[in-house]
Short mmCIF file of C-alpha atoms and ligand atoms in Angstrom, two decimals:
data_model
loop_
_atom_site.label_atom_id
_atom_site.label_comp_id
_atom_site.label_asym_id
_atom_site.label_seq_id
_atom_site.Cartn_x
_atom_site.Cartn_y
_atom_site.Cartn_z
CA UNK A 1 35.92 15.19 10.79
CA UNK A 2 32.17 15.68 10.80
CA UNK A 3 30.21 14.98 13.92
CA UNK A 4 26.99 12.97 13.88
CA UNK A 5 24.68 13.27 16.88
CA UNK A 6 22.46 10.30 17.56
CA UNK A 7 19.41 11.34 19.57
CA UNK A 8 17.68 8.59 21.53
CA UNK A 9 14.47 9.31 23.45
CA UNK A 10 14.16 6.80 26.32
CA UNK A 11 11.20 6.08 28.51
CA UNK A 12 11.59 3.08 30.80
CA UNK A 13 14.26 1.59 28.58
CA UNK A 14 16.47 0.00 31.26
CA UNK A 15 16.51 -3.26 29.31
CA UNK A 16 17.45 -1.77 25.93
CA UNK A 17 19.86 1.15 26.47
CA UNK A 18 22.98 -0.96 26.91
CA UNK A 19 22.06 -3.15 23.93
CA UNK A 20 21.53 -0.03 21.85
CA UNK A 21 24.82 1.46 22.99
CA UNK A 22 26.64 -1.76 22.13
CA UNK A 23 25.02 -2.03 18.72
CA UNK A 24 25.84 1.50 17.62
CA UNK A 25 29.39 1.66 18.98
CA UNK A 26 30.12 -1.75 17.46
CA UNK A 27 28.90 -0.59 14.09
CA UNK A 28 30.94 2.61 14.32
CA UNK A 29 34.12 0.80 15.36
CA UNK A 30 33.86 -1.92 12.75
CA UNK A 31 33.04 0.26 9.78
CA UNK A 32 36.22 1.98 8.57
CA UNK A 33 34.34 4.63 6.64
CA UNK A 34 32.29 5.65 9.65
CA UNK A 35 35.20 5.45 12.05
CA UNK A 36 37.57 7.52 9.94
CA UNK A 37 35.19 10.20 8.71
CA UNK A 38 32.57 10.75 11.34
CA UNK A 39 32.72 11.42 15.03
CA UNK A 40 29.86 9.87 16.99
CA UNK A 41 27.93 11.68 19.70
CA UNK A 42 25.16 9.92 21.60
CA UNK A 43 22.43 12.05 23.16
CA UNK A 44 20.12 9.99 25.33
CA UNK A 45 17.05 11.79 26.59
CA UNK A 46 15.51 10.16 29.64
CA UNK A 47 11.85 11.09 29.44
CA UNK A 48 11.16 10.84 33.18
CA UNK A 49 11.57 7.07 33.33
CA UNK A 50 10.38 5.26 36.43
CA UNK A 51 12.84 2.40 36.07
CA UNK A 52 16.67 2.39 36.14
CA UNK A 53 17.07 4.29 32.85
CA UNK A 54 18.56 7.37 34.55
CA UNK A 55 21.24 5.63 36.68
CA UNK A 56 22.14 3.46 33.69
CA UNK A 57 22.65 6.56 31.52
CA UNK A 58 24.68 8.28 34.23
CA UNK A 59 26.92 5.26 34.52
CA UNK A 60 27.25 4.98 30.74
CA UNK A 61 28.22 8.65 30.42
CA UNK A 62 30.98 8.07 32.98
CA UNK A 63 32.39 5.13 31.06
CA UNK A 64 32.03 6.48 27.54
CA UNK A 65 32.81 10.11 26.72
CA UNK A 66 30.67 9.90 23.54
CA UNK A 67 27.60 9.46 25.71
CA UNK A 68 25.62 12.47 26.87
CA UNK A 69 22.22 12.55 28.45
CA UNK A 70 19.51 14.84 29.66
CA UNK A 71 16.99 13.61 32.16
CA UNK A 72 13.46 15.01 32.59
CA UNK A 73 11.89 15.61 35.97
CA UNK A 74 8.86 13.60 34.83
CA UNK A 75 7.44 12.02 31.68
CA UNK A 76 6.84 14.82 29.16
CA UNK A 77 6.32 12.59 26.12
CA UNK A 78 8.42 11.55 23.15
CA UNK A 79 7.88 14.83 21.26
CA UNK A 80 9.39 16.80 24.13
CA UNK A 81 12.25 14.33 24.40
CA UNK A 82 13.00 14.63 20.67
CA UNK A 83 13.03 18.43 20.78
CA UNK A 84 15.25 18.35 23.87
CA UNK A 85 17.64 16.16 21.88
CA UNK A 86 17.68 18.70 19.05
CA UNK A 87 18.62 21.40 21.53
CA UNK A 88 21.34 19.35 23.26
CA UNK A 89 23.06 17.91 20.20
CA UNK A 90 26.20 19.52 18.83
CA UNK A 91 26.78 17.54 15.62
CA UNK A 92 26.90 18.70 12.01
CA UNK A 93 23.91 16.45 11.58
CA UNK A 94 21.59 14.58 13.91
CA UNK A 95 19.69 11.35 13.64
CA UNK A 96 16.59 10.59 15.68
CA UNK A 97 16.29 6.93 16.56
CA UNK A 98 14.34 4.71 18.99
CA UNK A 99 16.16 3.03 21.86
CA UNK A 100 14.60 -0.38 21.28
CA UNK A 101 16.57 -1.17 18.08
CA UNK A 102 13.36 -1.29 16.05
CA UNK A 103 15.09 1.23 13.83
CA UNK A 104 18.13 -0.69 12.53
CA UNK A 105 21.33 1.25 13.26
CA UNK A 106 22.80 0.12 9.89
CA UNK A 107 20.29 2.38 8.12
CA UNK A 108 22.24 5.37 9.49
CA UNK A 109 24.97 4.56 6.95
CA UNK A 110 22.50 4.92 4.07
CA UNK A 111 21.28 8.16 5.60
CA UNK A 112 24.80 9.56 5.80
CA UNK A 113 25.34 8.67 2.13
CA UNK A 114 22.21 10.59 1.15
CA UNK A 115 23.32 13.51 3.33
CA UNK A 116 26.66 13.56 1.51
CA UNK A 117 24.73 13.69 -1.77
CA UNK A 118 23.30 17.00 -0.56
CA UNK A 119 20.00 16.14 1.07
CA UNK A 120 19.19 17.96 4.31
CA UNK A 121 16.49 15.60 5.56
CA UNK A 122 16.68 11.85 5.12
CA UNK A 123 13.61 10.09 6.31
CA UNK A 124 13.53 6.45 7.32
CA UNK A 125 10.51 4.87 5.66
CA UNK A 126 9.14 1.56 6.89
CA UNK A 127 9.24 -1.06 4.17
CA UNK A 128 6.92 -3.15 6.32
CA UNK A 129 5.23 -2.42 9.60
CA UNK A 130 6.77 -5.54 11.14
CA UNK A 131 5.26 -6.71 14.40
CA UNK A 132 3.10 -3.63 14.64
CA UNK A 133 0.68 -4.90 12.03
CA UNK A 134 -0.99 -7.24 14.48
CA UNK A 135 -1.61 -4.68 17.18
CA UNK A 136 -2.37 -1.34 15.62
CA UNK A 137 -1.54 -1.58 11.93
CA UNK A 138 -5.07 -0.80 10.76
CA UNK A 139 -5.44 2.14 13.05
CA UNK A 140 -2.01 3.48 12.13
CA UNK A 141 -2.99 3.25 8.44
CA UNK A 142 -6.17 5.27 8.94
CA UNK A 143 -4.28 7.85 10.98
CA UNK A 144 -1.60 8.31 8.35
CA UNK A 145 -4.12 8.51 5.52
CA UNK A 146 -5.92 11.24 7.43
CA UNK A 147 -2.84 13.15 8.43
CA UNK A 148 -1.37 12.95 4.91
CA UNK A 149 -4.56 14.41 3.49
CA UNK A 150 -4.77 17.13 6.10
CA UNK A 151 -1.13 18.18 6.15
CA UNK A 152 -0.49 17.75 2.45
CA UNK A 153 2.68 15.71 3.12
CA UNK A 154 2.85 12.03 2.30
CA UNK A 155 3.10 10.56 5.78
CA UNK A 156 2.34 6.94 4.96
CA UNK A 157 5.01 4.63 6.38
CA UNK A 158 6.57 7.72 7.88
CA UNK A 159 8.37 7.47 11.21
CA UNK A 160 10.40 9.51 13.65
CA UNK A 161 13.56 7.81 12.34
CA UNK A 162 15.07 10.83 10.59
CA UNK A 163 18.46 12.20 9.72
CA UNK A 164 18.69 15.99 9.79
CA UNK A 165 21.36 18.40 8.69
CA UNK A 166 22.41 21.07 11.20
CA UNK A 167 20.34 23.61 9.23
CA UNK A 168 17.18 21.61 9.91
CA UNK A 169 18.10 20.99 13.56
CA UNK A 170 18.53 24.73 14.12
CA UNK A 171 15.32 25.54 12.28
CA UNK A 172 13.31 23.08 14.38
CA UNK A 173 15.01 24.20 17.58
CA UNK A 174 13.97 27.78 16.87
CA UNK A 175 10.24 26.91 16.92
CA UNK A 176 8.60 28.47 19.96
CA UNK A 177 5.39 26.47 19.82
CA UNK A 178 4.94 23.88 22.54
CA UNK A 179 2.73 21.41 20.73
CA UNK A 180 4.85 20.02 17.99
CA UNK A 181 4.58 17.14 15.57
CA UNK A 182 8.16 16.30 14.69
CA UNK A 183 7.30 13.94 11.85
CA UNK A 184 5.45 16.59 9.88
CA UNK A 185 7.29 19.71 11.05
CA UNK A 186 10.59 18.53 9.65
CA UNK A 187 9.00 18.45 6.17
CA UNK A 188 7.32 21.75 6.83
CA UNK A 189 10.75 23.42 7.08
CA UNK A 190 10.98 22.82 3.36
CA UNK A 191 14.58 21.63 3.11
CA UNK A 192 15.63 19.13 0.44
CA UNK A 193 14.45 15.75 1.56
CA UNK A 194 14.65 12.15 0.49
CA UNK A 195 13.94 8.75 1.96
CA UNK A 196 15.68 5.49 2.72
CA UNK A 197 13.81 2.28 3.41
CA UNK A 198 14.27 0.19 6.49
CA UNK A 199 12.77 -3.00 7.78
CA UNK A 200 11.11 -2.50 11.15
CA UNK A 201 12.71 -4.86 13.64
CA UNK A 202 11.17 -6.47 16.68
CA UNK A 203 11.72 -4.68 19.96
CA UNK A 204 14.90 -6.17 21.51
CA UNK A 205 13.51 -6.06 25.04
CA UNK A 206 10.88 -4.34 27.14
CA UNK A 207 7.42 -3.32 26.01
CA UNK A 208 6.01 -0.68 23.72
CA UNK A 209 4.65 2.29 25.65
CA UNK A 210 1.76 2.74 23.27
CA UNK A 211 -1.71 1.47 23.90
CA UNK A 212 -4.42 1.87 21.25
CA UNK A 213 -6.01 4.51 23.46
CA UNK A 214 -2.80 6.53 23.67
CA UNK A 215 -2.40 6.19 19.90
CA UNK A 216 -5.86 7.63 19.29
CA UNK A 217 -5.05 10.51 21.62
CA UNK A 218 -1.72 10.99 19.83
CA UNK A 219 -3.46 11.06 16.45
CA UNK A 220 -6.07 13.59 17.52
CA UNK A 221 -3.49 15.76 19.28
CA UNK A 222 -1.25 15.86 16.25
CA UNK A 223 -3.99 16.49 13.74
CA UNK A 224 -5.23 19.46 15.77
CA UNK A 225 -1.69 20.63 16.45
CA UNK A 226 -0.76 20.69 12.81
CA UNK A 227 -3.82 21.65 10.78
CA UNK A 228 -7.04 23.65 10.91
CA UNK A 229 -8.87 21.05 8.80
CA UNK A 230 -11.21 20.05 11.67
CA UNK A 231 -12.40 23.67 11.76
CA UNK A 232 -13.23 23.61 8.06
CA UNK A 233 -15.00 20.34 8.71
CA UNK A 234 -17.37 22.29 10.99
CA UNK A 235 -18.31 24.57 8.11
CA UNK A 236 -19.04 21.56 5.92
CA UNK A 237 -21.11 20.03 8.70
CA UNK A 238 -23.07 23.28 8.99
CA UNK A 239 -23.86 23.19 5.27
CA UNK A 240 -25.01 19.57 5.49
CA UNK A 241 -27.33 20.27 8.43
CA UNK A 242 -28.66 23.32 6.60
CA UNK A 243 -29.40 21.24 3.49
CA UNK A 244 -31.23 18.65 5.56
CA UNK A 245 -33.26 21.45 7.17
CA UNK A 246 -33.98 22.94 3.77
CA UNK A 247 -35.16 19.56 2.45
CA UNK A 248 -37.49 19.11 5.39
CA UNK A 249 -38.74 22.69 4.96
CA UNK A 250 -39.53 22.16 1.27
CA UNK A 251 -41.26 18.92 2.15
CA UNK A 252 -43.41 20.78 4.71
CA UNK A 253 -44.41 23.48 2.21
CA UNK A 254 -45.30 20.94 -0.48
CA UNK A 255 -47.34 18.91 2.01
CA UNK A 256 -49.12 22.07 3.06
CA UNK A 257 -49.90 23.06 -0.54
CA UNK A 258 -51.19 19.56 -1.29
CA UNK A 259 -53.44 19.91 1.71
CA UNK A 260 -51.77 17.04 3.54
CA UNK A 261 -51.13 17.21 7.25
CA UNK A 262 -47.49 17.99 7.94
CA UNK A 263 -45.77 15.17 9.83
CA UNK A 264 -44.69 17.30 12.75
CA UNK A 265 -43.26 15.27 15.54
CA UNK A 266 -40.84 12.86 13.81
CA UNK A 267 -39.28 15.54 11.62
CA UNK A 268 -38.87 17.80 14.63
CA UNK A 269 -37.11 15.09 16.60
CA UNK A 270 -34.78 14.35 13.71
CA UNK A 271 -34.04 18.01 13.09
CA UNK A 272 -33.44 18.90 16.72
CA UNK A 273 -31.19 15.95 17.49
CA UNK A 274 -29.29 16.40 14.23
CA UNK A 275 -28.63 20.08 14.77
CA UNK A 276 -27.89 19.75 18.48
CA UNK A 277 -25.41 17.01 17.70
CA UNK A 278 -23.79 19.14 15.01
CA UNK A 279 -23.59 22.16 17.30
CA UNK A 280 -22.07 20.22 20.18
CA UNK A 281 -19.54 18.54 17.92
CA UNK A 282 -18.58 21.92 16.46
CA UNK A 283 -18.27 23.48 19.88
CA UNK A 284 -16.11 20.58 20.98
CA UNK A 285 -13.73 21.02 18.05
CA UNK A 286 -13.53 24.78 18.58
CA UNK A 287 -12.93 24.17 22.29
CA UNK A 288 -9.96 21.97 21.48
CA UNK A 289 -8.34 24.81 19.54
CA UNK A 290 -9.14 27.32 22.29
CA UNK A 291 -7.58 24.98 24.84
CA UNK A 292 -4.49 24.77 22.66
CA UNK A 293 -4.29 28.55 22.47
CA UNK A 294 -4.63 28.70 26.25
CA UNK A 295 -1.75 26.29 26.61
CA UNK A 296 0.50 28.08 24.16
CA UNK A 297 -0.23 31.43 25.81
CA UNK A 298 0.77 30.10 29.21
CA UNK A 299 4.10 29.51 27.57
CA UNK A 300 5.34 26.89 29.99
CA UNK A 301 8.59 25.13 29.21
CA UNK A 302 8.14 22.03 27.11
CA UNK A 303 10.10 19.94 29.61
CA UNK A 304 12.07 20.35 32.82
CA UNK A 305 15.52 18.85 33.24
CA UNK A 306 16.58 17.32 36.52
CA UNK A 307 20.09 16.45 35.34
CA UNK A 308 22.21 16.49 32.23
CA UNK A 309 25.72 15.69 31.13
N1 UDP B 1 9.41 7.13 24.34
C1 UDP B 1 9.65 8.32 25.03
N2 UDP B 1 8.64 8.87 25.79
C2 UDP B 1 7.41 8.28 25.89
C3 UDP B 1 7.17 7.09 25.15
C4 UDP B 1 8.19 6.56 24.40
O1 UDP B 1 10.74 8.89 24.97
O2 UDP B 1 6.55 8.82 26.60
C5 UDP B 1 10.50 6.54 23.52
C6 UDP B 1 10.81 5.07 23.81
O3 UDP B 1 11.70 4.95 24.89
C7 UDP B 1 11.39 4.59 22.50
C8 UDP B 1 10.63 5.41 21.47
O4 UDP B 1 10.10 6.54 22.18
O5 UDP B 1 12.77 4.88 22.39
C9 UDP B 1 9.52 4.61 20.83
O6 UDP B 1 8.68 4.09 21.83
P1 UDP B 1 8.04 2.64 21.74
O7 UDP B 1 9.06 1.64 21.31
O8 UDP B 1 7.35 2.39 23.03
O9 UDP B 1 6.96 2.87 20.60
P2 UDP B 1 6.64 1.96 19.30
O10 UDP B 1 7.96 1.53 18.74
O11 UDP B 1 5.84 0.83 19.81
O12 UDP B 1 5.89 2.89 18.40
MG1 MG B 2 9.47 0.71 19.60
#
């Protein structure tokens, strides 16, 4: 019998964990094919929740031997929780899924079918953005357009809902970098991948932990964690500023030759503010990468566990 590990990052999910647990065990028990061929392992990762998530998980693990959990000492973020899940899981394959049932558990069946066909990575692709559209659909679209361009992987409608063969789990677990971007890194491993579509559901209970501000931070963090494109952007910016300067210079020479007075002050103001802006922006982008190097060099653990079972 093959074992499937279901990895569930949880941050303040006291209202959804039991519903999730019910939904997945019900599906497993009622589907003969699942029940007879695949053993289920549940790996809940409590990402330093401030509510009752941890005691609920502890209780659940006591009642149900399929349930395992790891609990962080504080909130380290979903990326850390996902990578902790990859380390903890023991299955022949693992599936990453949200606790709030926005990722329909039934889709796991389609993913297993694709896995049996020989694919190592099966990505859940949103067929619609569901409720999200209203809040941050536009922003999410821009972010995914940008990240697809910069990473060279098609990330549109991409999500963290992914099914990974043990090979991929081990490959991802072996990464030593601290700043990861799970969604793109799994493709980066290069294993055979395919997609299945799923309809994004409404959150069963509780609230999303994402504000638009945290999404923008997430986008910037991941773009700089995954690509050097912003650094190339600096070079392009330098060329543009140089061309503007050249244009103004030529204009000054022509004016001089024609015996016209050179318009000094306005062009100086434009040139100085343009180039200062460009320099500061460039320094800022370089600083971000230096800060990231600083962080990686410190080599702190990605998360700290306060309990696990
Ligand atoms: N999550 C987490 N750590 C965090 C934020 C979120 O582990 O710091 C988990 C959360 O419990 C949920 C999943 O990540 O299982 C997706 O979070 P959420 O539903 O808030 O995001 P959305 O669906 O709105 O993108
Ligand atoms: Mg959600």
